[in-house]
Coordinates of C-alpha atoms in Angstrom, one line a residue:
X1 CA 1.9 17.6 -28.8
X2 CA 0.5 15.6 -31.4
X3 CA -1.0 12.3 -31.1
X4 CA -2.7 10.0 -33.6
X5 CA -6.3 8.8 -34.2
X6 CA -9.2 6.8 -35.5
X7 CA -11.8 9.3 -36.6
X8 CA -15.1 8.0 -37.4
X9 CA -16.9 10.3 -38.6
X10 CA -21.9 10.3 -39.4
X11 CA -23.8 12.2 -40.6
X12 CA -27.3 11.5 -40.9
X13 CA -28.8 15.1 -40.7
X14 CA -27.0 17.4 -42.8
X15 CA -26.0 17.1 -46.6
X16 CA -23.1 17.7 -47.5
X17 CA -22.3 19.2 -50.9
X18 CA -18.3 17.5 -51.9
X19 CA -17.4 20.8 -53.1
X20 CA -19.2 22.8 -50.1
X21 CA -17.7 20.6 -47.5
X22 CA -13.8 20.2 -48.8
X23 CA -14.0 24.4 -49.5
X24 CA -15.3 24.6 -45.7
X25 CA -12.2 22.4 -44.6
X26 CA -10.3 24.4 -46.9
X27 CA -11.0 27.7 -45.1
X28 CA -10.4 26.4 -41.8
X29 CA -7.0 24.6 -42.3
X30 CA -5.2 26.7 -45.1
X31 CA -2.4 25.1 -46.7
X32 CA -0.4 21.6 -45.8
X33 CA -1.8 20.2 -43.2
X34 CA -2.9 15.9 -42.3
X35 CA -5.9 16.5 -41.2
X36 CA -7.2 18.6 -44.3
X37 CA -6.0 16.4 -46.5
X38 CA -7.6 13.2 -45.2
X39 CA -10.8 15.8 -44.5
X40 CA -11.0 16.3 -48.1
X41 CA -10.3 12.6 -49.1
X42 CA -13.6 12.2 -47.1
X43 CA -15.5 14.7 -48.8
X44 CA -15.1 13.7 -52.4
X45 CA -15.9 10.2 -52.1
X46 CA -19.1 11.1 -51.0
X47 CA -21.7 9.9 -53.3
X48 CA -23.2 12.9 -54.7
X49 CA -24.5 16.8 -53.3
X50 CA -27.9 15.7 -52.9
X51 CA -27.2 12.9 -50.5
X52 CA -26.3 12.6 -47.4
X53 CA -23.0 11.7 -46.2
X54 CA -22.9 8.2 -46.0
X55 CA -20.3 6.2 -42.4
X56 CA -17.4 6.2 -43.6
X57 CA -14.4 5.7 -42.0
X58 CA -11.1 8.3 -43.5
X59 CA -8.0 7.0 -43.0
X60 CA -6.0 7.8 -39.5
X61 CA -6.0 11.7 -39.1
X62 CA -3.1 13.6 -36.8
X63 CA -4.8 15.6 -34.1
X64 CA -3.6 18.3 -32.1
X65 CA -5.2 21.0 -30.0
X66 CA -5.7 23.6 -33.1
X67 CA -7.2 20.2 -35.0
X68 CA -10.1 19.7 -32.3
X69 CA -10.3 23.0 -32.0
X70 CA -11.1 24.0 -35.9
X71 CA -13.3 21.0 -35.1
X72 CA -15.6 21.7 -32.7
X73 CA -15.8 25.8 -34.3
X74 CA -17.2 24.3 -37.1
X75 CA -19.3 22.0 -35.8
X76 CA -20.9 25.9 -34.0
X77 CA -20.6 27.1 -37.1
X78 CA -22.9 24.9 -38.6
X79 CA -25.0 24.1 -35.5
X80 CA -24.0 19.9 -36.1
X81 CA -24.6 19.1 -32.5
X82 CA -24.4 15.2 -34.0
X83 CA -20.7 15.9 -35.1
X84 CA -19.8 17.6 -32.5
X85 CA -20.4 14.8 -30.2
X86 CA -18.5 12.5 -32.3
X87 CA -16.3 14.9 -31.7
X88 CA -16.5 15.2 -28.4
X89 CA -15.9 11.1 -28.1
X90 CA -12.8 11.8 -30.4
X91 CA -11.2 13.7 -27.5
X92 CA -12.2 11.3 -24.6
X93 CA -10.7 8.3 -26.6
X94 CA -7.4 10.6 -27.3
X95 CA -7.1 12.2 -23.7
X96 CA -8.5 15.7 -25.3
X97 CA -11.3 15.9 -23.4
X98 CA -9.8 16.4 -20.0
X99 CA -7.0 19.2 -21.4
X100 CA -9.0 22.4 -20.2
X101 CA -8.5 24.1 -23.3
X102 CA -10.4 21.9 -25.2
X103 CA -13.1 21.0 -22.6
X104 CA -13.4 25.0 -22.9
X105 CA -14.3 24.7 -26.5
X106 CA -16.3 21.6 -25.8
X107 CA -18.6 23.7 -23.4
X108 CA -18.9 26.5 -25.8
X109 CA -20.0 23.9 -28.5
X110 CA -22.3 22.5 -26.6
X111 CA -23.5 25.5 -25.1
X112 CA -23.6 27.5 -28.6
X113 CA -26.1 24.2 -29.9
X114 CA -28.6 24.9 -27.7
X115 CA -27.4 21.6 -25.6
X116 CA -27.0 23.4 -22.2
X117 CA -27.8 20.4 -20.2
X118 CA -24.7 18.9 -22.2
X119 CA -22.9 21.8 -21.3
X120 CA -23.0 21.5 -17.7
X121 CA -22.2 17.8 -17.7
X122 CA -18.6 18.9 -19.4
X123 CA -18.4 21.8 -17.2
X124 CA -19.3 20.0 -13.8
X125 CA -16.4 17.6 -14.5
X126 CA -13.7 19.9 -15.1
X127 CA -11.5 21.0 -12.2
X128 CA -10.0 23.3 -12.8
X129 CA -11.6 25.8 -14.4
X130 CA -10.5 29.2 -16.1
X131 CA -12.7 33.0 -15.9
X132 CA -13.4 32.4 -19.9
X133 CA -15.4 28.4 -18.4
X134 CA -17.1 30.1 -16.2
X135 CA -18.6 33.4 -18.3
X136 CA -19.3 30.6 -21.3
X137 CA -21.5 28.7 -18.8
X138 CA -23.0 31.7 -17.7
X139 CA -23.8 33.0 -21.3
X140 CA -25.1 29.5 -22.3
X141 CA -27.8 29.6 -19.9
X142 CA -28.5 33.1 -20.5
X143 CA -29.2 32.4 -24.6
X144 CA -31.2 28.7 -23.6
X145 CA -32.3 29.2 -20.0
X146 CA -33.2 29.0 -17.7
X147 CA -32.0 32.3 -16.7
X148 CA -32.0 31.6 -12.4
X149 CA -29.2 28.9 -13.3
X150 CA -27.3 31.8 -15.1
X151 CA -27.5 34.4 -11.7
X152 CA -26.5 31.3 -9.7
X153 CA -23.4 30.9 -12.0
X154 CA -22.7 33.8 -11.3
X155 CA -22.6 34.0 -7.7
X156 CA -20.4 30.8 -7.4
X157 CA -18.2 32.8 -10.2
X158 CA -17.3 35.5 -7.5
X159 CA -17.4 33.4 -4.9
X160 CA -14.5 31.0 -6.9
X161 CA -12.8 34.3 -7.1
X162 CA -12.6 34.3 -10.7
X163 CA -11.4 36.9 -12.8
X164 CA -14.6 38.9 -14.1
X165 CA -14.1 40.7 -17.6
X166 CA -16.2 42.5 -20.3
X167 CA -18.1 40.0 -21.5
X168 CA -18.9 37.9 -17.9
X169 CA -21.6 41.1 -17.6
X170 CA -23.7 41.2 -20.8
X171 CA -24.3 37.9 -20.6
X172 CA -25.2 37.7 -17.0
X173 CA -27.3 40.8 -17.1
X174 CA -29.4 39.2 -20.5
X175 CA -30.0 36.5 -17.9
X176 CA -31.6 39.5 -15.0
X177 CA -33.2 40.9 -18.6
X178 CA -34.9 37.8 -19.7
X179 CA -37.3 37.2 -16.3
X180 CA -37.4 40.9 -15.4
X181 CA -34.6 40.5 -12.1
X182 CA -34.7 43.9 -11.7
X183 CA -33.2 43.3 -8.2
X184 CA -30.7 41.3 -9.7
X185 CA -29.7 43.5 -12.1
X186 CA -29.0 46.6 -9.9
X187 CA -26.9 44.2 -7.6
X188 CA -24.8 43.7 -11.1
X189 CA -24.9 47.4 -11.8
X190 CA -23.0 48.0 -8.2
X191 CA -20.3 45.0 -9.2
X192 CA -19.8 46.9 -12.6
X193 CA -18.8 49.9 -11.0
X194 CA -16.6 48.2 -8.7
X195 CA -14.6 45.6 -10.7
X196 CA -13.6 49.1 -13.1
X197 CA -15.9 47.6 -16.0
X198 CA -18.8 51.1 -15.8
X199 CA -16.4 53.2 -18.7
X200 CA -16.6 49.8 -20.7
X201 CA -18.8 50.2 -23.8
X202 CA -19.9 46.2 -23.7
X203 CA -20.9 46.4 -20.0
X204 CA -21.9 49.9 -20.5
X205 CA -24.3 48.7 -23.3
X206 CA -25.6 45.4 -21.6
X207 CA -26.7 47.9 -19.1
X208 CA -28.7 50.3 -21.3
X209 CA -30.3 47.2 -22.6
X210 CA -30.9 45.4 -19.0
X211 CA -33.0 48.2 -17.3
X212 CA -34.6 48.8 -20.5
X213 CA -36.3 44.9 -20.4
X214 CA -37.0 45.9 -17.0
X215 CA -38.5 48.4 -18.3
X216 CA -36.7 51.1 -16.0
X217 CA -36.2 52.9 -18.9
X218 CA -34.8 56.3 -16.5
X219 CA -32.2 54.2 -15.5
X220 CA -31.3 53.5 -18.9
X221 CA -31.1 56.7 -20.2
X222 CA -29.0 57.7 -17.6
X223 CA -26.4 54.9 -17.9
X224 CA -26.7 55.8 -21.8
X225 CA -25.9 59.4 -20.9
X226 CA -22.9 58.9 -18.9
X227 CA -21.4 56.1 -21.4
X228 CA -17.8 58.0 -22.4
X229 CA -18.1 55.7 -25.6
X230 CA -21.2 54.7 -27.3
X231 CA -21.9 52.0 -30.0
X232 CA -24.5 50.7 -32.0
X233 CA -25.9 48.6 -29.4
X234 CA -25.6 50.8 -27.4
X235 CA -27.7 53.3 -29.3
X236 CA -29.5 50.7 -30.9
X237 CA -30.5 49.3 -27.5
X238 CA -31.5 53.0 -25.7
X239 CA -33.9 52.7 -28.9
X240 CA -35.1 49.8 -27.9
X241 CA -35.4 50.9 -24.8
X242 CA -38.5 53.6 -25.4
X243 CA -40.0 51.1 -28.1
X244 CA -40.8 48.6 -25.1
X245 CA -41.9 51.6 -22.7
X246 CA -44.3 52.9 -25.3
X247 CA -42.4 55.9 -25.6
X248 CA -42.1 56.1 -29.4
X249 CA -41.1 59.9 -30.1
X250 CA -38.4 59.4 -27.6
X251 CA -37.2 57.0 -29.8
X252 CA -37.5 58.2 -33.0
X253 CA -36.0 61.6 -31.8
X254 CA -33.0 58.8 -30.6
X255 CA -32.5 57.6 -34.1
X256 CA -32.0 61.0 -35.3
X257 CA -29.8 62.0 -33.3
X258 CA -27.6 59.2 -33.6
X259 CA -27.0 59.4 -37.3
X260 CA -26.3 62.8 -36.2
X261 CA -23.5 62.0 -34.3
X262 CA -22.4 59.1 -37.0
X263 CA -23.5 55.9 -36.3
X264 CA -24.2 53.6 -38.7
X265 CA -27.3 51.9 -38.0
X266 CA -27.0 48.1 -38.2
X267 CA -29.8 45.6 -38.9
X268 CA -31.7 45.9 -35.6
X269 CA -31.5 48.9 -35.4
X270 CA -33.8 49.3 -38.8
X271 CA -35.4 46.4 -37.9
X272 CA -36.0 48.2 -33.9
X273 CA -37.5 52.0 -35.6
X274 CA -39.4 50.0 -38.3
X275 CA -41.2 48.7 -35.1
X276 CA -41.5 52.3 -33.4
X277 CA -43.0 53.3 -36.9
X278 CA -45.2 51.2 -37.3
X279 CA -46.9 51.5 -33.6
X280 CA -46.6 55.0 -34.3
X281 CA -48.1 55.1 -37.5
X282 CA -45.4 57.3 -38.3
X283 CA -46.0 56.2 -42.1
X284 CA -43.9 59.2 -43.3
X285 CA -40.8 58.5 -40.6
X286 CA -41.2 54.6 -41.6
X287 CA -40.5 55.5 -45.5
X288 CA -37.7 58.3 -45.0
X289 CA -36.1 54.9 -42.6
X290 CA -36.8 52.7 -45.6
X291 CA -35.1 55.0 -47.7
X292 CA -32.2 55.2 -45.6
X293 CA -31.4 51.1 -45.3
X294 CA -31.3 51.0 -49.2
X295 CA -28.7 53.4 -48.7
X296 CA -27.0 51.7 -46.2
X297 CA -27.2 48.3 -48.0
X298 CA -28.9 46.7 -44.8
X299 CA -29.3 43.2 -45.5
X300 CA -32.9 42.4 -46.4
X301 CA -32.3 38.3 -46.1
X302 CA -32.7 38.8 -42.3
X303 CA -35.5 40.7 -40.1
X304 CA -35.5 43.5 -41.0
X305 CA -37.8 42.4 -43.9
X306 CA -40.2 41.0 -42.0
X307 CA -40.3 44.7 -39.6
X308 CA -40.3 46.7 -42.8
X309 CA -43.8 44.1 -44.2
X310 CA -45.2 44.8 -40.6
X311 CA -44.3 49.0 -40.3
X312 CA -46.3 49.2 -44.0
X313 CA -49.6 46.5 -42.8
X314 CA -49.7 48.3 -39.5
X315 CA -49.5 51.9 -41.2
X316 CA -52.6 50.4 -43.2
X317 CA -50.6 50.7 -46.7
X318 CA -50.7 47.0 -47.6
X319 CA -50.0 47.5 -51.0
X320 CA -46.9 48.6 -50.5
X321 CA -46.4 45.8 -47.4
X322 CA -46.9 43.6 -50.3
X323 CA -44.3 45.3 -53.1
X324 CA -41.6 45.4 -50.4
X325 CA -42.8 41.7 -49.7
X326 CA -42.2 40.3 -53.7
X327 CA -39.2 42.5 -54.0
X328 CA -36.9 40.6 -51.7
X329 CA -34.2 38.4 -53.1
X330 CA -35.0 35.8 -50.9
X331 CA -37.9 35.2 -48.8
X332 CA -37.2 33.6 -45.2
X333 CA -40.2 32.3 -43.3
X334 CA -40.7 35.4 -41.0
X335 CA -41.3 37.4 -43.7
X336 CA -44.1 35.0 -45.2
X337 CA -45.0 34.9 -41.4
X338 CA -45.0 38.4 -41.6
X339 CA -46.9 38.9 -44.9
X340 CA -49.9 36.9 -43.9
X341 CA -51.0 38.2 -40.9
X342 CA -50.4 41.6 -42.8
X343 CA -53.2 40.4 -45.2
X344 CA -55.6 39.0 -42.4
X345 CA -54.6 42.7 -40.5
X346 CA -56.7 43.7 -43.7
X347 CA -59.5 41.7 -44.3
X348 CA -57.6 39.5 -47.0
X349 CA -58.4 36.3 -46.2
X350 CA -58.4 34.0 -49.0
X351 CA -55.1 35.9 -49.9
X352 CA -53.7 35.7 -46.0
X353 CA -54.4 31.4 -46.4
X354 CA -53.1 31.6 -49.9
X355 CA -49.8 32.8 -49.2
X356 CA -50.0 30.2 -46.5
X357 CA -50.0 27.7 -49.1
X358 CA -47.4 28.8 -51.3
X359 CA -44.8 28.9 -48.4
X360 CA -43.9 25.0 -49.1
X361 CA -43.7 25.7 -52.3
X362 CA -41.0 28.2 -52.0
X363 CA -39.1 25.7 -50.1
X364 CA -39.7 26.6 -47.2
X365 CA -41.3 24.7 -43.4
X366 CA -43.7 26.0 -41.5
X367 CA -43.2 27.0 -38.2
X368 CA -44.8 27.9 -35.2
X369 CA -45.5 31.4 -35.8
X370 CA -47.0 30.5 -39.3
X371 CA -49.6 28.6 -37.8
X372 CA -50.3 31.7 -35.1
X373 CA -50.7 33.8 -37.8
X374 CA -52.8 31.7 -39.9
X375 CA -55.1 30.5 -37.0
X376 CA -55.7 34.2 -36.2
X377 CA -56.5 35.4 -40.1
X378 CA -58.8 32.0 -39.4
X379 CA -60.4 33.4 -36.0
X380 CA -60.8 36.9 -37.2
X381 CA -62.8 35.9 -41.0
X382 CA -64.8 33.5 -38.4
X383 CA -63.2 30.5 -40.5
X384 CA -64.3 28.0 -37.7
X385 CA -63.5 24.5 -39.9
X386 CA -60.9 25.7 -41.8
X387 CA -59.4 26.9 -38.6
X388 CA -59.3 23.8 -36.7
X389 CA -58.2 21.8 -39.5
X390 CA -54.9 24.0 -39.7
X391 CA -54.7 23.2 -35.7
X392 CA -54.4 19.4 -36.2
X393 CA -52.8 19.9 -38.8
X394 CA -50.1 21.6 -36.8
X395 CA -49.0 18.3 -34.8
X396 CA -50.4 15.5 -37.9
X397 CA -48.2 16.9 -41.2
X398 CA -46.1 19.2 -39.4
X399 CA -44.6 17.2 -36.1
X400 CA -45.1 21.0 -34.6
X401 CA -47.0 20.4 -31.1
X402 CA -49.1 23.8 -30.4
X403 CA -48.5 25.7 -27.4
X404 CA -51.0 27.1 -25.7
X405 CA -51.3 30.5 -28.1
X406 CA -52.4 28.4 -29.9
X407 CA -54.9 26.8 -28.0
X408 CA -55.6 30.2 -27.3
X409 CA -56.6 30.8 -30.7
X410 CA -59.5 27.9 -31.6
X411 CA -60.9 28.9 -27.9
X412 CA -61.1 32.7 -29.8
X413 CA -61.6 31.3 -32.7
X414 CA -64.6 29.1 -31.5
X415 CA -65.3 32.4 -29.3
X416 CA -66.0 34.5 -31.7
X417 CA -68.2 32.5 -33.5
X418 CA -70.7 31.8 -30.6
X419 CA -69.6 28.4 -30.2
X420 CA -68.9 29.5 -26.0
X421 CA -69.8 26.4 -24.6
X422 CA -67.7 24.3 -27.5
X423 CA -64.6 26.4 -26.5
X424 CA -65.2 25.7 -22.5
X425 CA -64.8 22.0 -22.9
X426 CA -61.8 22.7 -25.3
X427 CA -60.0 24.0 -22.7
X428 CA -61.1 22.0 -20.8
X429 CA -59.4 19.4 -23.1
X430 CA -55.9 21.2 -23.3
X431 CA -52.9 18.9 -22.0
X432 CA -51.6 21.8 -19.9
X433 CA -52.4 24.4 -18.4
X434 CA -54.2 27.5 -20.0
X435 CA -52.5 30.7 -19.8
X436 CA -54.3 34.2 -18.9
X437 CA -54.5 34.8 -22.9
X438 CA -56.6 31.7 -22.7
X439 CA -59.0 32.9 -19.9
X440 CA -58.9 36.7 -21.7
X441 CA -60.2 35.2 -25.2
X442 CA -63.4 33.7 -23.3
X443 CA -64.1 36.4 -21.2
X444 CA -63.9 38.6 -24.6
X445 CA -65.9 35.9 -25.7
X446 CA -68.5 36.1 -23.1
X447 CA -68.6 40.0 -23.4
X448 CA -69.3 39.9 -27.1
X449 CA -72.4 37.1 -26.3
X450 CA -73.6 38.5 -22.9
X451 CA -72.6 34.6 -21.9
X452 CA -72.4 36.4 -18.0
X453 CA -72.1 32.7 -16.0
X454 CA -68.8 31.9 -17.9
X455 CA -67.5 35.2 -18.3
X456 CA -67.8 34.8 -14.4
X457 CA -65.1 32.0 -14.4
X458 CA -63.0 33.3 -17.3
X459 CA -62.4 36.8 -15.5
X460 CA -61.5 34.9 -11.7
X461 CA -59.0 33.2 -14.1
X462 CA -57.7 35.3 -15.5
X463 CA -57.2 37.6 -12.3
X464 CA -55.3 34.8 -10.3
X465 CA -53.1 34.7 -13.3
X466 CA -53.1 38.1 -14.1
X467 CA -54.0 39.7 -10.3
X468 CA -52.7 44.0 -11.5
X469 CA -54.4 43.3 -15.3
X470 CA -57.6 45.7 -14.9
X471 CA -58.5 44.2 -18.5
X472 CA -60.4 41.2 -17.0
X473 CA -61.9 43.1 -14.0
X474 CA -63.1 45.9 -16.5
X475 CA -64.8 43.8 -19.4
X476 CA -66.5 41.2 -16.4
X477 CA -67.5 45.0 -15.0
X478 CA -68.8 45.3 -18.8
X479 CA -70.8 42.0 -18.7
X480 CA -72.9 43.0 -15.1
X481 CA -73.0 46.1 -17.5
X482 CA -74.5 45.0 -20.1
X483 CA -77.5 42.9 -17.7
X484 CA -78.4 45.5 -16.0
X485 CA -76.4 44.0 -12.5
X486 CA -75.1 47.9 -11.6
X487 CA -74.7 46.5 -7.9
X488 CA -72.3 43.6 -9.3
X489 CA -70.8 46.4 -11.7
X490 CA -70.8 48.5 -8.3
X491 CA -69.0 45.1 -6.7
X492 CA -66.1 45.1 -9.4
X493 CA -65.1 48.8 -8.7
X494 CA -64.3 48.6 -5.2
X495 CA -63.1 45.4 -5.9
X496 CA -60.3 46.5 -7.7
X497 CA -60.1 50.0 -5.7
X498 CA -59.4 48.4 -3.0
X499 CA -56.5 45.7 -4.9
X500 CA -55.5 49.3 -6.2
X501 CA -55.9 48.2 -10.0
X502 CA -56.5 50.8 -12.3
X503 CA -57.7 50.8 -15.8
X504 CA -55.4 52.0 -18.0
X505 CA -56.8 54.9 -19.8
X506 CA -57.0 55.0 -23.2
X507 CA -55.0 56.2 -26.1
X508 CA -55.5 57.2 -29.4
X509 CA -52.8 59.4 -31.2
X510 CA -52.8 60.4 -34.8
X511 CA -49.4 61.6 -36.8
X512 CA -49.9 65.0 -38.6
X513 CA -47.0 66.7 -40.6
X514 CA -44.4 64.7 -38.3
X515 CA -46.1 65.8 -35.1
X516 CA -47.6 63.0 -32.7
X517 CA -51.1 64.2 -31.3
X518 CA -51.8 62.1 -28.3
X519 CA -56.0 62.3 -27.1
X520 CA -57.9 60.6 -23.9
X521 CA -62.1 60.6 -23.8
X522 CA -63.5 63.8 -23.6
X523 CA -60.1 65.6 -23.8
X524 CA -60.3 69.4 -24.0
X525 CA -56.9 70.3 -23.6
X526 CA -55.6 70.2 -27.4
X527 CA -55.8 74.0 -28.7
X528 CA -57.8 73.3 -31.1
X529 CA -60.6 71.9 -28.5
X530 CA -63.3 74.2 -30.1
X531 CA -62.9 73.3 -33.6
X532 CA -62.7 69.8 -32.9
X533 CA -65.8 69.6 -30.5
X534 CA -67.6 71.1 -33.3
X535 CA -66.4 68.6 -36.4
X536 CA -67.9 66.5 -33.9
X537 CA -70.8 67.5 -33.6
X538 CA -71.0 68.0 -37.3
X539 CA -69.8 64.8 -37.7
X540 CA -72.0 63.1 -34.8
X541 CA -75.7 64.5 -36.9
X542 CA -74.6 63.1 -39.9
X543 CA -74.8 59.7 -38.6
X544 CA -77.5 60.1 -37.1
X545 CA -79.1 61.6 -40.0
X546 CA -77.9 58.2 -41.8
X547 CA -79.1 56.0 -39.3
X548 CA -76.3 55.5 -36.3
X549 CA -78.0 54.6 -32.7
X550 CA -75.5 54.3 -30.3
X551 CA -74.6 51.0 -27.9
X552 CA -75.2 52.1 -24.6
X553 CA -75.3 49.3 -23.1
X554 CA -71.8 48.9 -21.5
X555 CA -71.8 52.6 -20.6
X556 CA -72.1 53.7 -17.1
X557 CA -75.2 53.1 -15.2
X558 CA -75.6 56.4 -12.7
X559 CA -75.5 59.1 -15.7
X560 CA -78.9 59.3 -17.9
X561 CA -78.9 57.9 -21.6
X562 CA -78.6 61.2 -23.2
X563 CA -75.5 61.8 -21.5
X564 CA -74.3 58.3 -22.4
X565 CA -75.0 58.9 -26.0
X566 CA -72.5 61.9 -25.5
X567 CA -70.0 60.0 -23.5
X568 CA -69.4 57.6 -26.6
X569 CA -69.8 60.4 -29.0
X570 CA -66.7 61.9 -27.1
X571 CA -63.9 58.9 -27.1
X572 CA -60.2 59.8 -27.9
X573 CA -61.0 57.6 -31.3
X574 CA -63.5 60.2 -32.3
X575 CA -61.6 62.7 -31.3
X576 CA -58.4 61.8 -32.9
X577 CA -60.0 61.4 -36.2
X578 CA -61.6 65.1 -36.3
X579 CA -58.3 66.3 -35.7
X580 CA -57.1 64.5 -38.5
X581 CA -60.2 65.8 -40.6
X582 CA -59.3 69.4 -40.3
X583 CA -56.2 69.3 -40.4
X584 CA -55.0 67.0 -43.5
X585 CA -55.7 67.5 -46.9
X586 CA -58.9 66.2 -48.5
X587 CA -58.8 62.4 -49.8
X588 CA -56.1 62.0 -46.8
X589 CA -55.4 58.5 -45.7
X590 CA -56.0 59.4 -41.6
X591 CA -54.1 56.6 -39.2
X592 CA -55.0 56.2 -35.8
X593 CA -53.6 54.0 -33.2
X594 CA -54.9 52.8 -29.7
X595 CA -52.5 51.6 -26.9
X596 CA -55.6 49.4 -25.8
X597 CA -56.7 47.2 -28.2

């Protein structure tokens, strides 16, 4: 079937260069093709490479199934939604919009371009629908949200008797993982088995990813071990699962097994492993993976670069992080963000703010994450005026609406500076409901400055939002303890017991000779415990001789003052430090990580 239609193309958002646009067209339609010739003629008539395409009326274009398919696919690849909408209008005029093949492509175009509501409108008008149509729509919801709609549509798809395939399951499992819907995920797992896709590598990899992101890592590992064939996605998903659940040693061990199995890591694998190395302060591992990545020629244009910068920064090697950043052939905004926050973490406030000023000079536009980084830098440096300036600049100069995390940064900024009433008023004036991190920032400031009244309010609000998070109640207990309100401390602890809320055990770990050593407070289980405590006593004597006086305000009230000092002397960070001093050469940098702070 071939029809002749007149197509009017408008592009106000994207500037095409004549040569680039003609090249795109020639790649899409090789050889002699009427639509290619007319498109090339249209592109060559644009005014210049720098200017946007103006209103233009090309000659009559002969359009068939493949012409529309190529046009819509080009819109997807270019995220050219305005042009896609024009093609859609074009199909309506020509009568092609109501043909199943074209309608499927329209649903795909809208979903891939993030216009999920428009995709749904096309979907709802379609009759009949193919399995691929349902799968595309489910995938669109999984990618763009709301994920609940993906699960509902999957259930409707089954009731409609549609045939499920190995593309359907990964999409719906992605939706389950996105909202932590583990029960629905298990039901989908059963469906995978019943339909015979259990041995499929795509479905299996999606199951691993779903269980891992739902924090059921043992089930993820069971699926992984039972897979007859694994690809890099399967291995990366399992490594990510261990990383998400804080099992960094297992993640690094599995990465080593993947290399032995001949798996070639992709950019996502490298990014995940760099994050694992950062969280475990496994600098030696990180350097080795960096070398492997260079040999594998991973793409430094991608998100890997920001993970690599972050890894070196978190391991205390700010100069190495800066060196990686400076050598990037092209820096995306994620790399700039990583370097800004790295400088802030290392107390290089001026350098961090100077980097922010260079973002636009480099042709980048700051995004919401960039401003989170800058506000965090200002907060930790106590730069109240500067922080408020950047916060105001977001919407005024860049058109970025602050989200709740940006508001939390300002609350933290004001709170750290002791301006608690201002922080409270700022929360009251928020245009949206405060999230838990907002109240957490205020609560931490109240603990720091001893404001019990405001601290109680913040703790109550935080606990309402995250009832199983012990952090708020522990901080409230500390506020009462500092004020000598021991009866209130006892009430808070009883409330925690009654509600089954347990304080998270503080852990500190250190990597020595490629092995992770983990410690808890007053830990006597390590084989070198006797040496460690002897070293700690020596260090404590030296500290007291230098004038150190321990702050026992937040320690347990039912022990003597001398015992409080002993407890503070043997907390997990100090034990890890003593172990590091004993087992590393002189002048070695000691890197200690903690799970709570």
